Amino acid sequence: MSNISITIDGVECKAKEGEAILNIARANDIFIPALCYLSNCSPTLACRLCLVEVDGKRAYSCNAKAKEGMDVITKNDEIEKERRAIMEIYDVNHPLECGVCDQSGECELQNYTMEMEVDSQSHCIQDSPRFAKDWGRIHYDPSLCIVCERCVTVCKDMIGESALKTVKRNGAELGKDWKEKTPKDAYAMWNKLQKSIIGVASGADTLDCTMCGECTSVCPVGALVSTDFQYKANAWELKKIPAANPHSSDCSLIYYDVRHDNVSNSNDKIFRVSNDYSFSPIHAGARYGYDFENQVESKKEEAFNKVIDALENKVDTIEFKSYITNEEALILQKLKETKGYKLHNPDAFAFKKFLENFSKTSGQTLYSGDLKTVQESDFVVCVGTALKSDSPNSGYAMNNALSMNKGAGLYFHPIGDKVVEGYSKNLLSFAHKVGYEEDILYFLLDLFGKDLPAEIAYCQETFHHKETVVVTDKIEEIKEVVLMEDGEEKTVAKVISSKVEKVIEVEKNILADIIGLGDDFDVKLEKLLAKKEKFSLIVGPDLYFNPKSENIAKILGLIQKYTDFEVVVIPSKTNSLGVSLICDLDEEKGKFSLGYNKKADITISSLGKGDLDMPALNQQEGTFTSMNKRVVPTNAALPYNGYVLNDIANALGLEAEFTVDYTVQLPVDKGFKAIEFDDLPNEFTSAGIENRGYLIEGKSVTCNNEIKRASDVEEMQTPIYLANPVHQFNVFTNKSHQLNEAGALYASSDFLEKRDLVSGDMVKIESEEGGSLVVAVQLDNTISGDIPYLPTFDTKLNAKQFFPIGYRFASVNIKGVK
Ligand code: SF4
Ligand code: SF4
Ligand code: FES
């Protein structure tokens, strides 16, 4: 897209050719009313409020594409008359229940009614009954719905589920006289309003989706709301605390909406999480997993002294998980440097090793892409992650790229995922056998590599062989045919097409057979790749503990270096990237451990189950390093009255008044910047630019092209996988009241049917290494195939016993038990 300039209300605006005029206006702080349009989604033209004049002609600014020199006028008498009529009609039969409506105070219908000064009504029609629907965590009230279709659009173009659609309303018909006396666009909008409401796309009564809740977030009125939040608080009483999603490495911008609990309890309480839906969707864990705070009345001195005594006299190792801030990670690193503790965090250790091996061939300490580059791509490949549940935001970015950029892609994972498969018909999904990730990356390097150095090219050639195949070709011949015309026979020449089979010699890559891509893969891929220009590759946590992780990371490095792919590596926990950059981690632990949010010889815990309480992440200020390689701030939504890690560090000889005093000290040699916590921004600009914290700068390092040949894969007979269901991420999401549940062995309908099991039946899982667990099975109808998964969010299950080295696949025996 070339750079152009257009004029909006006399203001010269720089833009990209083809950009929507509405987006250009927003980026230049020029107001155009709009109710149905969502940035990064397709326009639905439902509201028609964004009407403007372009070079003297009426156009809808959400749909009109910018061209060099365009002259746009955002209002004149005719436009204002039309907009006012639209708003009047939106107010026809809209229930007058603003006093109790959950959206009141942040309702776009209220705002535009005021903006257009609608103080009288010239339209009316008989109302028809519209009954509210209870869709689990979501409540839909069609009588409040203005059929803007934002919910439908966000679910299709952003989330990738297409779970909602417009359905028949059977409202009263508009009489002819209304057509004559109503402005054109207002009439068209009204007609639609009478005919439609929102329903479940499958036609079922219940909404069977992953319940991300993004549709409630985009709804401009009170029609789609969180069932839990309904009638609990008014928008104007809630204080918005900007923060970062504490549960996964997207670290998306969220707001904790906080108010005093009730009239008899003045303590602050989080009532809900909201988000800036125009630029930053959030997943179910971020939206509903907010009340995991650790309530502590006061500082428990005795417990604190016990911990300090242990740290001074017994502890040689600190074990922790990557659900901590960068500042806490720096405190731990400083304690290692001053006190000699080992730092044990197997997950971050594996991630760090993976990035180190990646940089050995890529020559860069960090991967090149982020969620934005994925969103802007038109060809996206995903390997080594159960995308939908490991990183829903990566899934949203991939779906958005496929939907909005006429994109295509490839998804490789041993567990078939119906949600991901549904992103686009131009996405090929392969449920390959366990252990073939190395072959897949080799294959991608072979397919997309450019100017490969001789040693790699040689290695690649060993995968190639010539094969003869039979293909069907279409041929056209001119033949004479006899036709009847006016009762007479006539011989005419006609082009006749027919299909013939021919044998040709093609070059094949044996890896395609090994991975199981099918004979027609080349043909399909050629079609998918037509006119594609921007490539992204997403890889994830299956690779970090993979037995072949070292070579996999190196092949990935070569892919970043020698192909057009921008590579995105999903950190497995919220701050795995920050921890891996800040801490010198140890592979082995010592004899006596202090565990931070991890059970050990002595434990400090924000779950309230240890020897000393610690604040939860919704009670802390600090920063995370997101998968976008951005250091983003998070703020405390709730107070905490106990000791924090900084108190422990100070007792051991470090000196800092507050934990966030460490923000400015984060290691500059690892790409962090010496910026004070209070100086970090946390917002999106009106042009949609992520102005949050700062970007970590990766470094160039010396590299080589040393990779090994793909090694053989040992087949697993009955594998299980370590993963959480889509809305769970950890013990903290499971502590939250809307997500709290018991874990199970999650399986596809194929798996259950084959074994004559139904949800709730008990099974016994046993491994050769002695692992044993009796657990209920639960249907996950979003997956397919024969590999079930065990979660980590419910620690009672001890799923990790089957995955001792961290690799996410394990071979087990599963039997039904009574
Ligand atoms: S439910 Fe809300 S978002 Fe969906 S069409 Fe109705 S008003 Fe629009
Ligand atoms: S909750 Fe999410 S997946 Fe379900 S309908 Fe709403 S946007 Fe779609
Ligand atoms: S915003 Fe353009 S038609 Fe609604």
mmCIF file of N, CA and C in Angstrom, residues 60 79 84 202-203 256 343 517 597 613 647 703 707 769 815:
data_model
loop_
_atom_site.group_PDB
_atom_site.id
_atom_site.type_symbol
_atom_site.label_atom_id
_atom_site.label_comp_id
_atom_site.label_asym_id
_atom_site.label_seq_id
_atom_site.Cartn_x
_atom_site.Cartn_y
_atom_site.Cartn_z
ATOM 1 N N TYR A 60 -19.970 5.602 3.000
ATOM 2 C CA TYR A 60 -19.842 5.182 4.399
ATOM 3 C C TYR A 60 -18.354 5.093 4.720
ATOM 4 N N ILE A 79 -26.257 15.198 5.992
ATOM 5 C CA ILE A 79 -25.672 14.102 6.790
ATOM 6 C C ILE A 79 -26.214 14.160 8.217
ATOM 7 N N ARG A 84 -29.363 12.041 12.670
ATOM 8 C CA ARG A 84 -30.337 12.314 13.741
ATOM 9 C C ARG A 84 -31.516 11.330 13.599
ATOM 10 N N SER A 202 -25.272 -22.016 15.335
ATOM 11 C CA SER A 202 -25.571 -23.432 15.098
ATOM 12 C C SER A 202 -27.077 -23.709 15.157
ATOM 13 N N GLY A 203 -27.847 -22.728 15.629
ATOM 14 C CA GLY A 203 -29.292 -22.930 15.760
ATOM 15 C C GLY A 203 -29.662 -23.523 17.117
ATOM 16 N N TYR A 256 -8.739 -3.566 35.459
ATOM 17 C CA TYR A 256 -9.494 -4.102 36.587
ATOM 18 C C TYR A 256 -10.508 -3.014 36.954
ATOM 19 N N LEU A 343 18.863 -20.696 41.223
ATOM 20 C CA LEU A 343 17.505 -20.302 40.805
ATOM 21 C C LEU A 343 16.957 -21.421 39.921
ATOM 22 N N LEU A 517 1.557 -35.519 4.848
ATOM 23 C CA LEU A 517 0.843 -34.374 4.272
ATOM 24 C C LEU A 517 -0.102 -34.762 3.141
ATOM 25 N N ASN A 597 5.536 -19.609 45.188
ATOM 26 C CA ASN A 597 4.360 -20.141 44.494
ATOM 27 C C ASN A 597 4.595 -21.560 43.976
ATOM 28 N N ASP A 613 2.729 -15.588 53.468
ATOM 29 C CA ASP A 613 1.889 -15.110 52.360
ATOM 30 C C ASP A 613 2.627 -14.096 51.506
ATOM 31 N N ASP A 647 10.538 -7.048 50.789
ATOM 32 C CA ASP A 647 10.846 -7.043 52.230
ATOM 33 C C ASP A 647 11.853 -8.138 52.551
ATOM 34 N N CYS A 703 27.008 -16.289 14.574
ATOM 35 C CA CYS A 703 26.226 -17.514 14.408
ATOM 36 C C CYS A 703 26.890 -18.425 13.386
ATOM 37 N N ILE A 707 23.484 -27.500 11.952
ATOM 38 C CA ILE A 707 22.316 -28.235 12.433
ATOM 39 C C ILE A 707 22.533 -29.706 12.147
ATOM 40 N N GLU A 769 6.686 -45.664 33.996
ATOM 41 C CA GLU A 769 7.598 -45.144 35.030
ATOM 42 C C GLU A 769 6.965 -45.159 36.418
ATOM 43 N N LYS A 815 -7.417 -46.970 31.302
ATOM 44 C CA LYS A 815 -8.469 -48.000 31.434
ATOM 45 C C LYS A 815 -9.654 -47.407 32.168
#
